[in-house]
CSV table of C-alpha atoms in Angstrom, one decimal:
chain,number,residue,atom,x,y,z
V,1496,UNK,CA,96.3,91.8,-39.1
V,1497,UNK,CA,93.9,92.5,-36.2
V,1498,UNK,CA,91.7,95.5,-36.1
V,1499,UNK,CA,93.6,98.5,-34.7
V,1500,UNK,CA,91.1,99.3,-32.0
V,1501,UNK,CA,90.7,95.7,-30.9
V,1502,UNK,CA,94.5,95.3,-30.8
V,1503,UNK,CA,94.9,98.3,-28.6
V,1504,UNK,CA,92.2,97.2,-26.2
V,1505,UNK,CA,93.8,93.7,-25.9
V,1506,UNK,CA,97.2,95.4,-25.3
V,1507,UNK,CA,95.7,97.5,-22.6
V,1508,UNK,CA,94.1,94.4,-21.1
V,1509,UNK,CA,97.5,92.7,-20.8
V,1510,UNK,CA,98.4,95.5,-18.4
V,1511,UNK,CA,95.2,95.3,-16.5
V,1512,UNK,CA,95.6,91.5,-16.1
V,1513,UNK,CA,99.0,92.0,-14.6
V,1514,UNK,CA,97.5,94.7,-12.3
V,1515,UNK,CA,94.9,92.1,-11.2
V,1516,UNK,CA,97.7,89.7,-10.3
V,1517,UNK,CA,99.5,92.5,-8.4
V,1518,UNK,CA,96.2,93.3,-6.6
V,1519,UNK,CA,95.6,89.7,-5.5
V,1520,UNK,CA,99.2,89.4,-4.3
V,1521,UNK,CA,98.4,92.4,-2.1
V,1522,UNK,CA,95.4,90.6,-0.7
V,1523,UNK,CA,97.5,87.5,-0.2
V,1524,UNK,CA,100.1,89.5,1.7
V,1525,UNK,CA,97.3,91.0,3.9
V,1526,UNK,CA,96.1,87.5,4.9
V,1527,UNK,CA,99.6,86.4,5.6
V,1528,UNK,CA,99.9,89.2,8.1
V,1529,UNK,CA,96.6,88.1,9.6
V,1530,UNK,CA,97.8,84.6,10.1
V,1531,UNK,CA,95.3,83.2,7.6
V,1532,UNK,CA,97.4,81.0,5.4
V,1533,UNK,CA,94.4,79.5,3.5
V,1534,UNK,CA,93.1,82.9,2.4
V,1535,UNK,CA,96.6,83.9,1.5
V,1536,UNK,CA,96.9,80.7,-0.6
V,1537,UNK,CA,93.6,81.4,-2.3
V,1538,UNK,CA,94.5,84.9,-3.4
V,1539,UNK,CA,98.0,83.7,-4.5
V,1540,UNK,CA,96.3,81.2,-6.8
V,1541,UNK,CA,94.1,84.0,-8.1
V,1542,UNK,CA,97.2,86.1,-8.8
V,1543,UNK,CA,98.8,83.3,-10.8
V,1544,UNK,CA,95.6,82.9,-12.8
V,1545,UNK,CA,95.6,86.6,-13.7
V,1546,UNK,CA,99.2,86.5,-14.7
V,1547,UNK,CA,98.3,83.5,-17.0
V,1548,UNK,CA,95.4,85.6,-18.5
V,1549,UNK,CA,97.9,88.3,-19.4
V,1550,UNK,CA,100.3,85.9,-21.0
V,1551,UNK,CA,97.5,84.3,-23.1
V,1552,UNK,CA,96.5,87.7,-24.4
V,1553,UNK,CA,100.1,88.7,-25.0
V,1554,UNK,CA,100.7,85.4,-26.9
V,1555,UNK,CA,97.6,86.0,-29.0
V,1556,UNK,CA,98.7,89.4,-30.0
V,1557,UNK,CA,102.2,88.1,-30.9
V,1558,UNK,CA,100.7,85.2,-32.9
V,1559,UNK,CA,98.8,87.8,-35.0
V,1560,UNK,CA,101.9,89.9,-35.6
V,1561,UNK,CA,100.8,92.8,-33.3
V,1562,UNK,CA,103.6,94.6,-31.4
V,1563,UNK,CA,103.0,94.5,-27.7
V,1564,UNK,CA,103.7,97.5,-25.4
V,1565,UNK,CA,104.2,96.6,-21.8
V,1566,UNK,CA,103.2,99.6,-19.6
V,1567,UNK,CA,104.0,100.2,-16.0
V,1568,UNK,CA,101.8,98.3,-13.5
V,1569,UNK,CA,100.0,100.5,-11.0
V,1570,UNK,CA,100.5,100.1,-7.3
V,1571,UNK,CA,97.4,98.3,-5.7
V,1572,UNK,CA,95.4,100.2,-3.2
V,1573,UNK,CA,96.3,98.8,0.3
V,1574,UNK,CA,93.1,100.2,1.8
V,1575,UNK,CA,90.8,97.9,-0.1
V,1576,UNK,CA,89.0,95.2,1.8
V,1577,UNK,CA,90.1,92.0,0.1
V,1578,UNK,CA,87.0,89.9,-0.4
V,1579,UNK,CA,84.5,92.7,-1.3
V,1580,UNK,CA,87.1,94.4,-3.4
V,1581,UNK,CA,87.9,91.1,-5.1
V,1582,UNK,CA,84.4,90.7,-6.3
V,1583,UNK,CA,84.1,94.4,-7.4
V,1584,UNK,CA,87.4,94.0,-9.3
V,1585,UNK,CA,86.2,90.9,-11.1
V,1586,UNK,CA,83.0,92.6,-12.2
V,1587,UNK,CA,85.2,95.5,-13.5
V,1588,UNK,CA,87.3,93.0,-15.5
V,1589,UNK,CA,84.2,91.4,-16.9
V,1590,UNK,CA,83.1,94.8,-18.2
V,1591,UNK,CA,86.5,95.2,-19.8
V,1592,UNK,CA,86.3,91.8,-21.5
V,1593,UNK,CA,82.8,92.6,-22.8
V,1594,UNK,CA,84.0,95.9,-24.2
V,1595,UNK,CA,86.8,94.2,-26.1
V,1596,UNK,CA,84.3,91.6,-27.4
V,1597,UNK,CA,81.9,94.3,-28.5
V,1598,UNK,CA,84.7,96.1,-30.4
V,1599,UNK,CA,85.7,92.8,-32.1
V,1600,UNK,CA,82.0,92.2,-33.0
V,1601,UNK,CA,81.7,95.7,-34.5
V,1602,UNK,CA,84.9,95.1,-36.5
V,1603,UNK,CA,83.7,91.6,-37.6
V,1604,UNK,CA,86.9,90.3,-36.0
V,1605,UNK,CA,85.6,86.7,-35.6
V,1606,UNK,CA,89.0,85.4,-34.7
V,1607,UNK,CA,89.2,87.6,-31.7
V,1608,UNK,CA,85.6,86.9,-30.7
V,1609,UNK,CA,86.4,83.2,-30.7
V,1610,UNK,CA,89.5,83.8,-28.6
V,1611,UNK,CA,87.5,85.9,-26.1
V,1612,UNK,CA,84.8,83.3,-25.7
V,1613,UNK,CA,86.9,81.5,-23.1
V,1614,UNK,CA,87.5,84.7,-21.1
V,1615,UNK,CA,83.8,85.5,-21.1
V,1616,UNK,CA,83.1,82.1,-19.5
V,1617,UNK,CA,86.1,82.4,-17.2
V,1618,UNK,CA,84.9,85.8,-15.9
V,1619,UNK,CA,81.5,84.2,-15.0
V,1620,UNK,CA,83.4,81.6,-12.9
V,1621,UNK,CA,85.6,84.2,-11.3
V,1622,UNK,CA,82.6,86.3,-10.2
V,1623,UNK,CA,80.9,83.1,-8.8
V,1624,UNK,CA,84.0,82.1,-6.8
V,1625,UNK,CA,84.4,85.6,-5.4
V,1626,UNK,CA,80.7,85.7,-4.4
V,1627,UNK,CA,80.9,82.3,-2.8
V,1628,UNK,CA,83.9,83.3,-0.7
V,1629,UNK,CA,82.0,86.4,0.5
V,1630,UNK,CA,79.0,84.2,1.4
V,1631,UNK,CA,81.2,81.8,3.4
V,1632,UNK,CA,82.9,84.7,5.3
V,1633,UNK,CA,79.4,86.1,6.2
V,1634,UNK,CA,78.4,82.6,7.5
V,1635,UNK,CA,81.5,81.6,9.3
V,1636,UNK,CA,83.8,84.6,9.6
V,1637,UNK,CA,82.5,85.9,12.9
V,1638,UNK,CA,83.0,82.5,14.6
V,1639,UNK,CA,86.7,81.7,15.3
V,1640,UNK,CA,86.2,78.0,14.9
V,1641,UNK,CA,84.3,78.5,11.7
V,1642,UNK,CA,86.9,80.9,10.3
V,1643,UNK,CA,89.6,78.4,11.2
V,1644,UNK,CA,87.9,75.6,9.3
V,1645,UNK,CA,87.2,77.8,6.3
V,1646,UNK,CA,90.9,78.9,6.3
V,1647,UNK,CA,92.0,75.3,6.5
V,1648,UNK,CA,89.8,74.4,3.5
V,1649,UNK,CA,91.3,77.2,1.4
V,1650,UNK,CA,94.8,76.0,2.4
V,1651,UNK,CA,94.4,72.6,0.8
V,1652,UNK,CA,97.1,72.0,-1.8
V,1653,UNK,CA,95.8,72.0,-5.4
V,1654,UNK,CA,96.1,68.7,-7.3
V,1655,UNK,CA,98.7,68.5,-10.0
V,1656,UNK,CA,97.1,69.0,-13.4
V,1657,UNK,CA,96.9,66.3,-16.0
V,1658,UNK,CA,97.7,66.6,-19.7
V,1659,UNK,CA,98.1,64.1,-22.6
V,1660,UNK,CA,101.4,62.6,-23.8
V,1661,UNK,CA,101.7,63.9,-27.4
V,1662,UNK,CA,102.9,60.6,-28.6
V,1663,UNK,CA,100.6,58.1,-27.0
V,1664,UNK,CA,97.7,60.5,-26.0
V,1665,UNK,CA,97.8,58.8,-22.5
V,1666,UNK,CA,97.0,61.1,-19.6
V,1667,UNK,CA,99.9,62.0,-17.3
V,1668,UNK,CA,100.4,64.4,-14.4
V,1669,UNK,CA,102.4,67.6,-15.0
V,1670,UNK,CA,104.3,69.6,-12.5
V,1671,UNK,CA,102.3,72.8,-12.0
V,1672,UNK,CA,105.4,75.0,-12.1
V,1673,UNK,CA,106.0,74.0,-15.7
V,1674,UNK,CA,102.4,74.4,-17.0
V,1675,UNK,CA,102.3,77.5,-19.1
V,1676,UNK,CA,99.3,79.2,-20.8
V,1677,UNK,CA,98.7,77.7,-24.2
V,1678,UNK,CA,96.6,78.5,-27.2
V,1679,UNK,CA,95.2,75.6,-29.3
V,1680,UNK,CA,95.4,75.3,-33.1
V,1681,UNK,CA,92.4,77.7,-33.4
V,1682,UNK,CA,94.0,80.4,-31.2
V,1683,UNK,CA,91.8,79.5,-28.2
V,1684,UNK,CA,92.9,79.0,-24.6
V,1685,UNK,CA,92.5,75.3,-24.0
V,1686,UNK,CA,92.8,75.0,-20.2
V,1687,UNK,CA,90.8,76.7,-17.5
V,1688,UNK,CA,92.5,79.2,-15.2
V,1689,UNK,CA,90.6,77.4,-12.4
V,1690,UNK,CA,93.5,75.8,-10.6
V,1691,UNK,CA,95.3,75.5,-13.9
V,1692,UNK,CA,93.6,72.2,-14.7
V,1693,UNK,CA,92.8,71.6,-18.4
V,1694,UNK,CA,89.2,71.9,-19.3
V,1695,UNK,CA,89.8,70.0,-22.5
V,1696,UNK,CA,92.7,68.8,-24.5
V,1697,UNK,CA,93.7,70.1,-28.0
V,1698,UNK,CA,92.5,66.9,-29.7
V,1699,UNK,CA,89.1,67.2,-28.0
V,1700,UNK,CA,88.1,70.6,-29.5
V,1701,UNK,CA,84.4,70.7,-30.4
V,1702,UNK,CA,84.2,69.9,-34.1
V,1703,UNK,CA,81.7,72.8,-34.8
V,1704,UNK,CA,84.1,75.5,-33.6
V,1705,UNK,CA,86.4,75.3,-36.6
V,1706,UNK,CA,90.0,76.2,-36.3
């Protein structure tokens, strides 16, 4: 059984990840109304990633026999400016993940620390991507042609992810709609939220991580 404080923080984080998805859908809707399909697509992808994060945490709690309470998801603030607010929100989420990690460390909950390792790295990537988008907007956003090219770049369809056939271990494409969050044998997320493309496959886990 997981530590009670750690379990509660993880349960709270499930709600916050769903809120993050809701917030990014709000940003996506804003850009749809502005006629910027690329930016709308980018934030829609972010929304899906946040939903996947929530599902991973929910699954982790269930795998450890912890009852999950699903609270109401707050309405996102429509007055927020998408790009700057996106970075600030990711920094906030990073602080939440770090707080859970700290609680797990204090409780000597090494299983949860190992589970959260992926989220710590993921948040670094999320903040970098949000910062990069802001920098690109500062460079090109004031020029209609530059904004158009940036929007077109963000509108590119994401490639289908690749996984391994469980029988032959041969790589094969997978329809994105059917790729669900997964935990490996050690209870760790084994694909990156970045475009839902696997970072590594279950049979490629580092030997020194145990499991």
